[in-house]
mmCIF file of C-alpha atoms in Angstrom:
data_model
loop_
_atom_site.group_PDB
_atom_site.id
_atom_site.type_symbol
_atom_site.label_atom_id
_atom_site.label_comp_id
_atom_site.label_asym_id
_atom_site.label_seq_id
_atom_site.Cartn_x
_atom_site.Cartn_y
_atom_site.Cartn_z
ATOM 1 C CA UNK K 167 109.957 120.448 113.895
ATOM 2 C CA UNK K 168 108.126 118.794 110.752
ATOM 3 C CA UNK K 169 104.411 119.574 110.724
ATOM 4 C CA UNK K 170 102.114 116.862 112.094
ATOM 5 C CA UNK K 171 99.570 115.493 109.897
ATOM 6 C CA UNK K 172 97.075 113.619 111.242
ATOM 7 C CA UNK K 173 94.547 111.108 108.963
ATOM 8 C CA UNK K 174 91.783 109.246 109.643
ATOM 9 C CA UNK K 175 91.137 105.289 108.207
ATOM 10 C CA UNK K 176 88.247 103.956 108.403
ATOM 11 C CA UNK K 177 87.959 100.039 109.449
ATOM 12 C CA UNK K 178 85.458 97.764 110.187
ATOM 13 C CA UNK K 179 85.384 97.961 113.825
ATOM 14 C CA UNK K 180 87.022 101.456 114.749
ATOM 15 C CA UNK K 181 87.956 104.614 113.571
ATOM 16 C CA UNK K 182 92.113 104.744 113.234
ATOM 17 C CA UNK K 183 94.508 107.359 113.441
ATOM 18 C CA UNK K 184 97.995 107.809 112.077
ATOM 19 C CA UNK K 185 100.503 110.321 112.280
ATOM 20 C CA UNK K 186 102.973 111.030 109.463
ATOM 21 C CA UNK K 187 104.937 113.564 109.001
ATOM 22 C CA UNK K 188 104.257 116.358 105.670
ATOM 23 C CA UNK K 189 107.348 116.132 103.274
ATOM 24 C CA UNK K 190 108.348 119.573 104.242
ATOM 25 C CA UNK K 191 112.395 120.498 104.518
ATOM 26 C CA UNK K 192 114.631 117.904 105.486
ATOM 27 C CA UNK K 193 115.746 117.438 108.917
ATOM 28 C CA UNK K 194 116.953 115.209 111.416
ATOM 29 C CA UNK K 195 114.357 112.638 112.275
ATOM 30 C CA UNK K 196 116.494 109.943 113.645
ATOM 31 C CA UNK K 197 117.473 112.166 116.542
ATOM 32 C CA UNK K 198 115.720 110.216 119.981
ATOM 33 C CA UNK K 199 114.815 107.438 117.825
ATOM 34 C CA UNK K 200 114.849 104.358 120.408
ATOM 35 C CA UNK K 201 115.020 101.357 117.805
ATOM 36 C CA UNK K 202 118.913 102.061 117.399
ATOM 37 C CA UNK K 203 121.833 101.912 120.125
ATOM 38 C CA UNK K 204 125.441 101.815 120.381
ATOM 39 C CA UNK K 205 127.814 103.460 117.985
ATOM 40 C CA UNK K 206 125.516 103.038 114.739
ATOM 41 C CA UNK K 207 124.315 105.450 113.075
ATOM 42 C CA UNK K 208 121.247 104.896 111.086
ATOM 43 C CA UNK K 209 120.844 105.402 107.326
ATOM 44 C CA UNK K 210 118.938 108.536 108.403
ATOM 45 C CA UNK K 211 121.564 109.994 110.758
ATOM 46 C CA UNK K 212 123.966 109.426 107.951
ATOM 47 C CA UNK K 213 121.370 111.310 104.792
ATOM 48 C CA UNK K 214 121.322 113.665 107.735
ATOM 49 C CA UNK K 215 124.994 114.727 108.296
ATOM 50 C CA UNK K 216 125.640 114.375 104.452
ATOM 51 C CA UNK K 217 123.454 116.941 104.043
ATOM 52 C CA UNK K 218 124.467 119.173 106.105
ATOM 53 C CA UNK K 219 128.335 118.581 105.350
ATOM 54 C CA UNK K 220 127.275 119.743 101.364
ATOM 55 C CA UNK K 221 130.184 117.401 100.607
ATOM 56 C CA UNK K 222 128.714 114.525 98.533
ATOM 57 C CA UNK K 223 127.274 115.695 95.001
ATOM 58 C CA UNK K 224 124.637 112.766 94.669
ATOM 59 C CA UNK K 225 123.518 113.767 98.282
ATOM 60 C CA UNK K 226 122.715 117.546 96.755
ATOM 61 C CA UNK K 227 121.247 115.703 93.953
ATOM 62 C CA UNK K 228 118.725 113.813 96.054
ATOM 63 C CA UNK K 229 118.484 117.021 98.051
ATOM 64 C CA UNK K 230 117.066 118.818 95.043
ATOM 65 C CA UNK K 231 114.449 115.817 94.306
ATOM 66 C CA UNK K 232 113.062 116.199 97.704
ATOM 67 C CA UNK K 233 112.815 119.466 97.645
ATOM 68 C CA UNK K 234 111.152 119.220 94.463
ATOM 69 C CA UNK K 235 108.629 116.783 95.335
ATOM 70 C CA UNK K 236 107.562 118.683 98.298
ATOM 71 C CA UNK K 237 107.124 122.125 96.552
ATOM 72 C CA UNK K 238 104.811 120.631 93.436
ATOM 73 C CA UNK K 239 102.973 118.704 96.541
ATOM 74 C CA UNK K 240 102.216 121.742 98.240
ATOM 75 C CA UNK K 241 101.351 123.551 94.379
ATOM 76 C CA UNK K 242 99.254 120.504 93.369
ATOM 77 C CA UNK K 243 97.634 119.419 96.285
ATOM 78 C CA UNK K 244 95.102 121.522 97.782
ATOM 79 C CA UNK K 245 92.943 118.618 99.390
ATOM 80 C CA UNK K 246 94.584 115.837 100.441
ATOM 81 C CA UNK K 247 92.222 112.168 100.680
ATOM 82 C CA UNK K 248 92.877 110.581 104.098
ATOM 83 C CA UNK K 249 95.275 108.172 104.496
ATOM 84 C CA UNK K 250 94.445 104.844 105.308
ATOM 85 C CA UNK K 251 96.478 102.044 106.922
ATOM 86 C CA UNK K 252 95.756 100.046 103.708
ATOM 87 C CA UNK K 253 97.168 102.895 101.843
ATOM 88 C CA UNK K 254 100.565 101.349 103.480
ATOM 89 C CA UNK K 255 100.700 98.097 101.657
ATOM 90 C CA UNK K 256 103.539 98.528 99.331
ATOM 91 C CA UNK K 257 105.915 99.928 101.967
ATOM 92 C CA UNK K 258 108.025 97.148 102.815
ATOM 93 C CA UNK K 259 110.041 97.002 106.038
ATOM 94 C CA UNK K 260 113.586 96.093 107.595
ATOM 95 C CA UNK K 261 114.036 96.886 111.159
ATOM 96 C CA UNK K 262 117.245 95.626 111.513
ATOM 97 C CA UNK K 263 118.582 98.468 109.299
ATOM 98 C CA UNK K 264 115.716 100.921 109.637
ATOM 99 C CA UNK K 265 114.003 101.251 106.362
ATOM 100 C CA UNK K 266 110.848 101.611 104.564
ATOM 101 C CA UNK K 267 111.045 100.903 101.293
ATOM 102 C CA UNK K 268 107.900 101.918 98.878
ATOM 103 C CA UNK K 269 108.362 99.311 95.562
ATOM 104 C CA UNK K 270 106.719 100.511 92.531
ATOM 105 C CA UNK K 271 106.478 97.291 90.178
ATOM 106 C CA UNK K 272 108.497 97.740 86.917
ATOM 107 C CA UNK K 273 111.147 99.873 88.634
ATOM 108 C CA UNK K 274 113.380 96.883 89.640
ATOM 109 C CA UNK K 275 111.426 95.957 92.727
ATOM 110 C CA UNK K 276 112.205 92.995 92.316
ATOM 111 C CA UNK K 277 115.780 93.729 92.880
ATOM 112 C CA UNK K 278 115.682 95.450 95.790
ATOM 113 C CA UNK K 279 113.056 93.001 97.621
ATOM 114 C CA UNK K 280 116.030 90.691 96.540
ATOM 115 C CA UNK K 281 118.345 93.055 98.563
ATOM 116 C CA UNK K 282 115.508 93.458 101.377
ATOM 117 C CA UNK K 283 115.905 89.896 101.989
ATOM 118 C CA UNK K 284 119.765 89.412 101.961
ATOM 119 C CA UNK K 285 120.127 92.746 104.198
ATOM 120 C CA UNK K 286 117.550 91.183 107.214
ATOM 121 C CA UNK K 287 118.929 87.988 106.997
ATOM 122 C CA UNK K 288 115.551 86.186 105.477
ATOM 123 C CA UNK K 289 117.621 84.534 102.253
ATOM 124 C CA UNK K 290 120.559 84.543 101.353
ATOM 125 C CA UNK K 291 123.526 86.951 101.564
ATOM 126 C CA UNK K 292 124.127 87.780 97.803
ATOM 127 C CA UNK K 293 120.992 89.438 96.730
ATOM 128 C CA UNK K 294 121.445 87.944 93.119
ATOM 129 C CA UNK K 295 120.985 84.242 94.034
ATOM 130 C CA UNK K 296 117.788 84.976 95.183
ATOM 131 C CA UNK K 297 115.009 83.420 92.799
ATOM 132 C CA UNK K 298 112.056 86.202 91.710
ATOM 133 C CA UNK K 299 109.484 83.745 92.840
ATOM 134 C CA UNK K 300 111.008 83.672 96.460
ATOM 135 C CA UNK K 301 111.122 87.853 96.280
ATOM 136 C CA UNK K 302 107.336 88.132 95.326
ATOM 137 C CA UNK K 303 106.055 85.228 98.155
ATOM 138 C CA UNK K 304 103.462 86.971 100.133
ATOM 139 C CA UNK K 305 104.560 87.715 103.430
ATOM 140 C CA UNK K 306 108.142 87.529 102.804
ATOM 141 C CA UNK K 307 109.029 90.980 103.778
ATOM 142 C CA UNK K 308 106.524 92.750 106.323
ATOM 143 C CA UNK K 309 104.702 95.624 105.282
ATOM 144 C CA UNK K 310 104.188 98.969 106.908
ATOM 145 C CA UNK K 311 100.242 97.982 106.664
ATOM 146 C CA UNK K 312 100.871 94.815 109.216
ATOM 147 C CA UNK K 313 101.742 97.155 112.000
ATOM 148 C CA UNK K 314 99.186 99.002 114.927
ATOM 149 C CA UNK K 315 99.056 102.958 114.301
ATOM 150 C CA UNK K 316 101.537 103.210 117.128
ATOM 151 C CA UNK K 317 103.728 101.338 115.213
ATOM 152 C CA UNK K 318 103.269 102.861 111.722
ATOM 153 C CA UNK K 319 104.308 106.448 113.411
ATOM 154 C CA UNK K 320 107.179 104.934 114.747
ATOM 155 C CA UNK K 321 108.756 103.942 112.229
ATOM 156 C CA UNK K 322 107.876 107.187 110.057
ATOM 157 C CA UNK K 323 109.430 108.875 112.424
ATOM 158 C CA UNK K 324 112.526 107.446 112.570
ATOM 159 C CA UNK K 325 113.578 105.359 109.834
ATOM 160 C CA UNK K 326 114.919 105.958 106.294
ATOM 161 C CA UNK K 327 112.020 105.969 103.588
ATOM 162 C CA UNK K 328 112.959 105.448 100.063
ATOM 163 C CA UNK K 329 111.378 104.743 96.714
ATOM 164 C CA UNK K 330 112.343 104.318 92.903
ATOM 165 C CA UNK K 331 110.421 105.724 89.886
ATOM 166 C CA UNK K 332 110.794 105.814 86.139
ATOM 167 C CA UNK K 333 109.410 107.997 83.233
ATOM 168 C CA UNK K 334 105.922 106.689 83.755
ATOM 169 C CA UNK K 335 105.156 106.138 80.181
ATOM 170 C CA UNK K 336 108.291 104.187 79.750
ATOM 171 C CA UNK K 337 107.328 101.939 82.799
ATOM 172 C CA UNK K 338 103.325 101.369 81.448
ATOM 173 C CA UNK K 339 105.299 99.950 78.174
ATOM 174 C CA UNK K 340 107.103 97.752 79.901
ATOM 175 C CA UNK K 341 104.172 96.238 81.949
ATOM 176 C CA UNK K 342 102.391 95.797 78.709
ATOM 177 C CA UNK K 343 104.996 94.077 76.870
ATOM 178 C CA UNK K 344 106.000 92.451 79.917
ATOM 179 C CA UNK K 345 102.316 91.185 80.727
ATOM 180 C CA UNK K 346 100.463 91.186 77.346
ATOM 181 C CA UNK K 347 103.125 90.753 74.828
ATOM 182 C CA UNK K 348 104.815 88.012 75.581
ATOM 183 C CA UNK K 349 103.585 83.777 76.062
ATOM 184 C CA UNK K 350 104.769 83.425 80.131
ATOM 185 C CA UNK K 351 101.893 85.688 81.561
ATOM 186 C CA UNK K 352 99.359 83.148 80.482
ATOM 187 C CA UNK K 353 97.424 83.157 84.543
ATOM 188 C CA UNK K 354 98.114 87.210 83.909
ATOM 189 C CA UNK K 355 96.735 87.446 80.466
ATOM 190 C CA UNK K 356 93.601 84.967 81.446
ATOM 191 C CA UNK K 357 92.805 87.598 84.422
ATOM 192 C CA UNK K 358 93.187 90.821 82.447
ATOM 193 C CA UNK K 359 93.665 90.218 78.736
ATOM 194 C CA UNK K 360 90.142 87.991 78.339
ATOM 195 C CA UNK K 361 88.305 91.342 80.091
ATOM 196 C CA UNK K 362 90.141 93.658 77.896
ATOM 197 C CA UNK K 363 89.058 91.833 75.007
ATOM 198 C CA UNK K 364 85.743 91.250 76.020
ATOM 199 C CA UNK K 365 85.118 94.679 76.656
ATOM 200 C CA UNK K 366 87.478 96.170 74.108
ATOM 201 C CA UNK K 367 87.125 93.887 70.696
ATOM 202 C CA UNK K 368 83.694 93.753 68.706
ATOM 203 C CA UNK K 369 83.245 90.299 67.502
ATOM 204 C CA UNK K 370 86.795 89.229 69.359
ATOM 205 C CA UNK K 371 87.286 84.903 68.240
ATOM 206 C CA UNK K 372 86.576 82.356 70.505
ATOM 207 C CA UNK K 373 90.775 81.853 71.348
ATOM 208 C CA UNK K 374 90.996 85.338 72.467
ATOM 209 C CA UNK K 375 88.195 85.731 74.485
ATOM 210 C CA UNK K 376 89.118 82.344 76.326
ATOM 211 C CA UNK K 377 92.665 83.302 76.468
ATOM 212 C CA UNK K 378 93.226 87.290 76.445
ATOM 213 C CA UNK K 379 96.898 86.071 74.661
ATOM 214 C CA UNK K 380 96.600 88.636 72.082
ATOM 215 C CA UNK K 381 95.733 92.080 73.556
ATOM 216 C CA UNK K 382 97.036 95.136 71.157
ATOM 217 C CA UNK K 383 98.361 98.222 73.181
ATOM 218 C CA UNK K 384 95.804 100.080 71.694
ATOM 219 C CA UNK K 385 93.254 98.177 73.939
ATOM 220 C CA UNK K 386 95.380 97.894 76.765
ATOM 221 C CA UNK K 387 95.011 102.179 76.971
ATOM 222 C CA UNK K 388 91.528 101.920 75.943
ATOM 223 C CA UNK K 389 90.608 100.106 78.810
ATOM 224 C CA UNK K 390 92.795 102.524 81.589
ATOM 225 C CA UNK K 391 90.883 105.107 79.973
ATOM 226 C CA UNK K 392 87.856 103.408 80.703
ATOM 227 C CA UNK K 393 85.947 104.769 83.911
ATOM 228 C CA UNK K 394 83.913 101.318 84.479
ATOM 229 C CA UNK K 395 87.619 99.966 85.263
ATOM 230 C CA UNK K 396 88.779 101.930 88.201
ATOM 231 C CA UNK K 397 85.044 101.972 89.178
ATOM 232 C CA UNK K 398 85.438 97.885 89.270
ATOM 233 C CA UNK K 399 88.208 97.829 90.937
ATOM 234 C CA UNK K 400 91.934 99.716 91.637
ATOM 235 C CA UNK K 401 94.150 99.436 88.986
ATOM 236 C CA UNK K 402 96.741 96.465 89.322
ATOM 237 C CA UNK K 403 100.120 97.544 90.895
ATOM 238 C CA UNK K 404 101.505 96.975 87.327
ATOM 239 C CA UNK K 405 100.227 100.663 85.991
ATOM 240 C CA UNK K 406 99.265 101.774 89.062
ATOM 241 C CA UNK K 407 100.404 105.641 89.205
ATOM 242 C CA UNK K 408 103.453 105.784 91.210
ATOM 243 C CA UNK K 409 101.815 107.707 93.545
ATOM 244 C CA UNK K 410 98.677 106.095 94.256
ATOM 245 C CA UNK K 411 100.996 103.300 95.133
ATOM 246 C CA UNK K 412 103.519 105.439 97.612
ATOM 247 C CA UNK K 413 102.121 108.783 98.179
ATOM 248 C CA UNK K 414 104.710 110.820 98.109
ATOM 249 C CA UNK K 415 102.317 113.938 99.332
ATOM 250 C CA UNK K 416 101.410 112.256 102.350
ATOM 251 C CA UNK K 417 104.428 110.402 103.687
ATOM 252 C CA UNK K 418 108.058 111.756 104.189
ATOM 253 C CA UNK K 419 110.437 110.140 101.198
ATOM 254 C CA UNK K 420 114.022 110.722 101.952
ATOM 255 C CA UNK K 421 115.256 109.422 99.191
ATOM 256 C CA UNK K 422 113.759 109.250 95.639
ATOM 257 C CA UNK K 423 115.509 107.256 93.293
ATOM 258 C CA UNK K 424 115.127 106.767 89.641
ATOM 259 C CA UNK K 425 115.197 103.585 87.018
ATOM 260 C CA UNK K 426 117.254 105.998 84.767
ATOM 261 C CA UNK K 427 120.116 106.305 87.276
ATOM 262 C CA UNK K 428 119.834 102.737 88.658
ATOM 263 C CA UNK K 429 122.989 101.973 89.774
ATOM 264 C CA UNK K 430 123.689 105.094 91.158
ATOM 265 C CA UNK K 431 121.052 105.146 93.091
ATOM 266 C CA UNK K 432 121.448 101.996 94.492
ATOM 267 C CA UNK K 433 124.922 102.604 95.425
ATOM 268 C CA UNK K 434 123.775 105.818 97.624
ATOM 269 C CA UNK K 435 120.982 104.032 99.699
ATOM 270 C CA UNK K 436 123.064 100.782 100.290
ATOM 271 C CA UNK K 437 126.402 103.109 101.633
ATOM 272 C CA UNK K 438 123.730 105.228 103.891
ATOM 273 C CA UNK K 439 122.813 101.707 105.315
ATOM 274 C CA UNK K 440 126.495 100.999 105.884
ATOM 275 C CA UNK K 441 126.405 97.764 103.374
ATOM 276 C CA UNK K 442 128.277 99.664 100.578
ATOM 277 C CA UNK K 443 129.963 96.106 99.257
ATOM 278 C CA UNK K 444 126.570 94.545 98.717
ATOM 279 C CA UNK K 445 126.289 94.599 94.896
ATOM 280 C CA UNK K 446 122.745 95.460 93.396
ATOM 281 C CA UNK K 447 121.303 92.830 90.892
ATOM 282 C CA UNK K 448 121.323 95.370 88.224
ATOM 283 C CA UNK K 449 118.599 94.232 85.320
ATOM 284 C CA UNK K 450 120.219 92.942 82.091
ATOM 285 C CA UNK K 451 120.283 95.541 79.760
ATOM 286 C CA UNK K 452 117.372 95.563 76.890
ATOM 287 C CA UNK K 453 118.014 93.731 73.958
ATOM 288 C CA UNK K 454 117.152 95.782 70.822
ATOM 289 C CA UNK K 455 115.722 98.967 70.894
ATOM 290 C CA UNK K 456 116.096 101.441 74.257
ATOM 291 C CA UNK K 457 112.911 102.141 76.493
ATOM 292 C CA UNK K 458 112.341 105.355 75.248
ATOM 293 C CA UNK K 459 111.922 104.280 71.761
ATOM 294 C CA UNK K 460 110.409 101.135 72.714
ATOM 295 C CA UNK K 461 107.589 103.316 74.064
ATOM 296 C CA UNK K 462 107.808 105.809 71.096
ATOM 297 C CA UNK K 463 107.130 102.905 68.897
ATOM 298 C CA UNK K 464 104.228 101.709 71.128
ATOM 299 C CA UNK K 465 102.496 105.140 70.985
ATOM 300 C CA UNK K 466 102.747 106.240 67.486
ATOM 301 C CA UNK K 467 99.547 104.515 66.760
ATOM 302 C CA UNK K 468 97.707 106.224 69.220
ATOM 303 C CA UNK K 469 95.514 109.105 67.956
ATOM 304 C CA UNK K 470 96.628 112.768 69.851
ATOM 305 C CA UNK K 471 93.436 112.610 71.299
ATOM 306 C CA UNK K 472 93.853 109.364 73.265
ATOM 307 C CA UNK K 473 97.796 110.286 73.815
ATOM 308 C CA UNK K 474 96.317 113.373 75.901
ATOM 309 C CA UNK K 475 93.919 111.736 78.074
ATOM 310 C CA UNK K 476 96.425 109.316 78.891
ATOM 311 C CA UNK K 477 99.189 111.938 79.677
ATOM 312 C CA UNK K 478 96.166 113.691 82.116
ATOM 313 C CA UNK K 479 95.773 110.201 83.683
ATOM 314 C CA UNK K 480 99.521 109.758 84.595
ATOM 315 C CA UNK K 481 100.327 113.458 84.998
ATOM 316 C CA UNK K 482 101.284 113.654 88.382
ATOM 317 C CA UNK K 483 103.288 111.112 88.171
ATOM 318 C CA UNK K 484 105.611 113.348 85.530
ATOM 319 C CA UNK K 485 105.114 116.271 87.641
ATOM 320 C CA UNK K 486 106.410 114.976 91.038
ATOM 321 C CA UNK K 487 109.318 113.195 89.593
ATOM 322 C CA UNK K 488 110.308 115.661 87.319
ATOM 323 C CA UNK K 489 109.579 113.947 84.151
ATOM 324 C CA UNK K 490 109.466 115.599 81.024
ATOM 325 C CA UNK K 491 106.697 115.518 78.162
ATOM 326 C CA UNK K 492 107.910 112.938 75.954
ATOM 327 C CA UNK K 493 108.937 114.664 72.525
ATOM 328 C CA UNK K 494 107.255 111.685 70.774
ATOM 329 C CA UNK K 495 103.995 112.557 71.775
ATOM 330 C CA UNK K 496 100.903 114.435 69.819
ATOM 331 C CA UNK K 497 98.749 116.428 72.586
ATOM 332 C CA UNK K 498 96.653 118.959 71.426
#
């Protein structure tokens, strides 16, 4: 049996409490589960008997990442903070097929909320004809948050929970360019870039401080590394720590999948949900330089000092997912 934990949330009118269960070694938590009938087996039977059958190679594969994650979660964290149903916002649900997906923004979420939709029957049937702006509508897929605590557990208990990460300096280059560097995030850049400026740029022009249209990387960091701005508010989903968005510590992730092996990746979780001929909307590949050395390029301007307290702030976010110390960067 997988050890109970047990949390406590705070709301406005009671205490509420949910049970997960700690990401210790995989077993078989589909077994009993009364969402599922008939001959079906759901994607968590199926992870199940895969690994046990030590036949599939990218099943040992996602083996080892669990396993990972759950041994530098037990080395890392001593005290864990109490898990609130909030805390459960970007799980997205599909109880048709019994998943739980966690999206971290800039690791094609979009896609998969794409495939989220096609797979429980809300859009269309090929994930790619789906328009972004139809993916992102609030309330569009149900999150694990909109459920009782009842609810919540059983669903943990039973269903197949999956995210997707990427080398987490890699993905806060992306949001920048993706957000800051380019004309089509002018509601974004109005929001964000005018603070950063603001707070950022001594004697900043007019245009910029109305606009925030012209925010340099260097004062993008500056202003994560500033402590008024968590203290203001949480970070936006966009460089959000992987997992302050999914908490991979406190909930049980089955599967763990990674931007740099996309489309193999995808392929496993969509044959564990039975759909194999469903094709992923893969991303188009980068014009120009690749992501690594887009970020390389980004960061060579950043003094060792500042490189360091941003690798502290996004740490655990290599350590969990098995990310390695960019070569590119100057920590002292």
């Amino acid at each position: 049996m997988a050890k109970p934990c047990w949390f406590r949330a705070s709301s406005p009118d009671a205490m509420v409490t949910l049970f997960s269960l700690c990401p210790t070694a995989f077993e078989n938590r589909s077994l009993g589960s009364i969402w599922l009938s008939g001959e079906r087996r759901s994607p968590l039977q199926v992870l199940y008997d895969l690994d046990q059958s030590l036949s599939s190679p990218l099943a040992e594969v996602h083996r080892q990442r669990r396993d990972l994650l759950r041994q530098t979660c037990s080395r890392l964290t001593r005290r864990q903070h109490l898990l609130r149903p909030e805390d459960l916002r970007h799980v997205l649900v599909d109880d048709a097929h019994g998943l739980l997906y966690c999206y971290v923004p800039k690791v094609a979420c979009t896609n998969w909320k794409r495939v989220l939709l096609a797979l429980s029957g809300r859009a269309r049937s090929d994930p790619r004809t789906i328009p972004a702006r139809q993916a992102h509508a609030p309330g569009s897929l149900p999150s694990l948050a909109d459920f009782t605590p009842a609810e919540i557990n059983k669903r943990l208990r039973s269903y197949l929970t999956f995210l997707f990460v990427r080398e987490p300096f890699e993905r806060l280059a992306s949001a920048y360019r993706n957000k800051f560097a380019r004309p089509y995030s002018e509601a974004f850049q109005r929001r964000y870039g005018t603070r950063i400026v603001r707070r950022l740029r001594p004697r900043a022009n007019p245009d910029a401080l109305a606009r925030g249209h012209d925010v340099r990387f260097a004062e993008f960091l500056g202003y994560l590394l500033d402590p008024r701005t968590r203290r203001d508010e949480p970070f936006n989903e966009h460089w959000e720590r992987a997992h302050a968005l999914c908490h991979p510590c406190r909930l049980r992730y089955d599967v763990v999948g990674k931007f740099e092996t996309l489309t193999e990746d995808a392929s496993f979780v969509l044959d564990l949900v039975g759909e194999p001929d469903l094709r992923f909307p893969m991303p188009p590949r980068p014009k120009g330089a690749a992501p690594r050395d887009q970020a390389a390029r980004l960061f060579q301007d950043i003094s060792p000092f500042y490189q360091r307290r941003l690798f502290d702030l996004y740490k655990m976010d290599f350590l969990l997912f098995n990310y390695s110390t960019p070569s590119y960067l100057r920590l002292r």
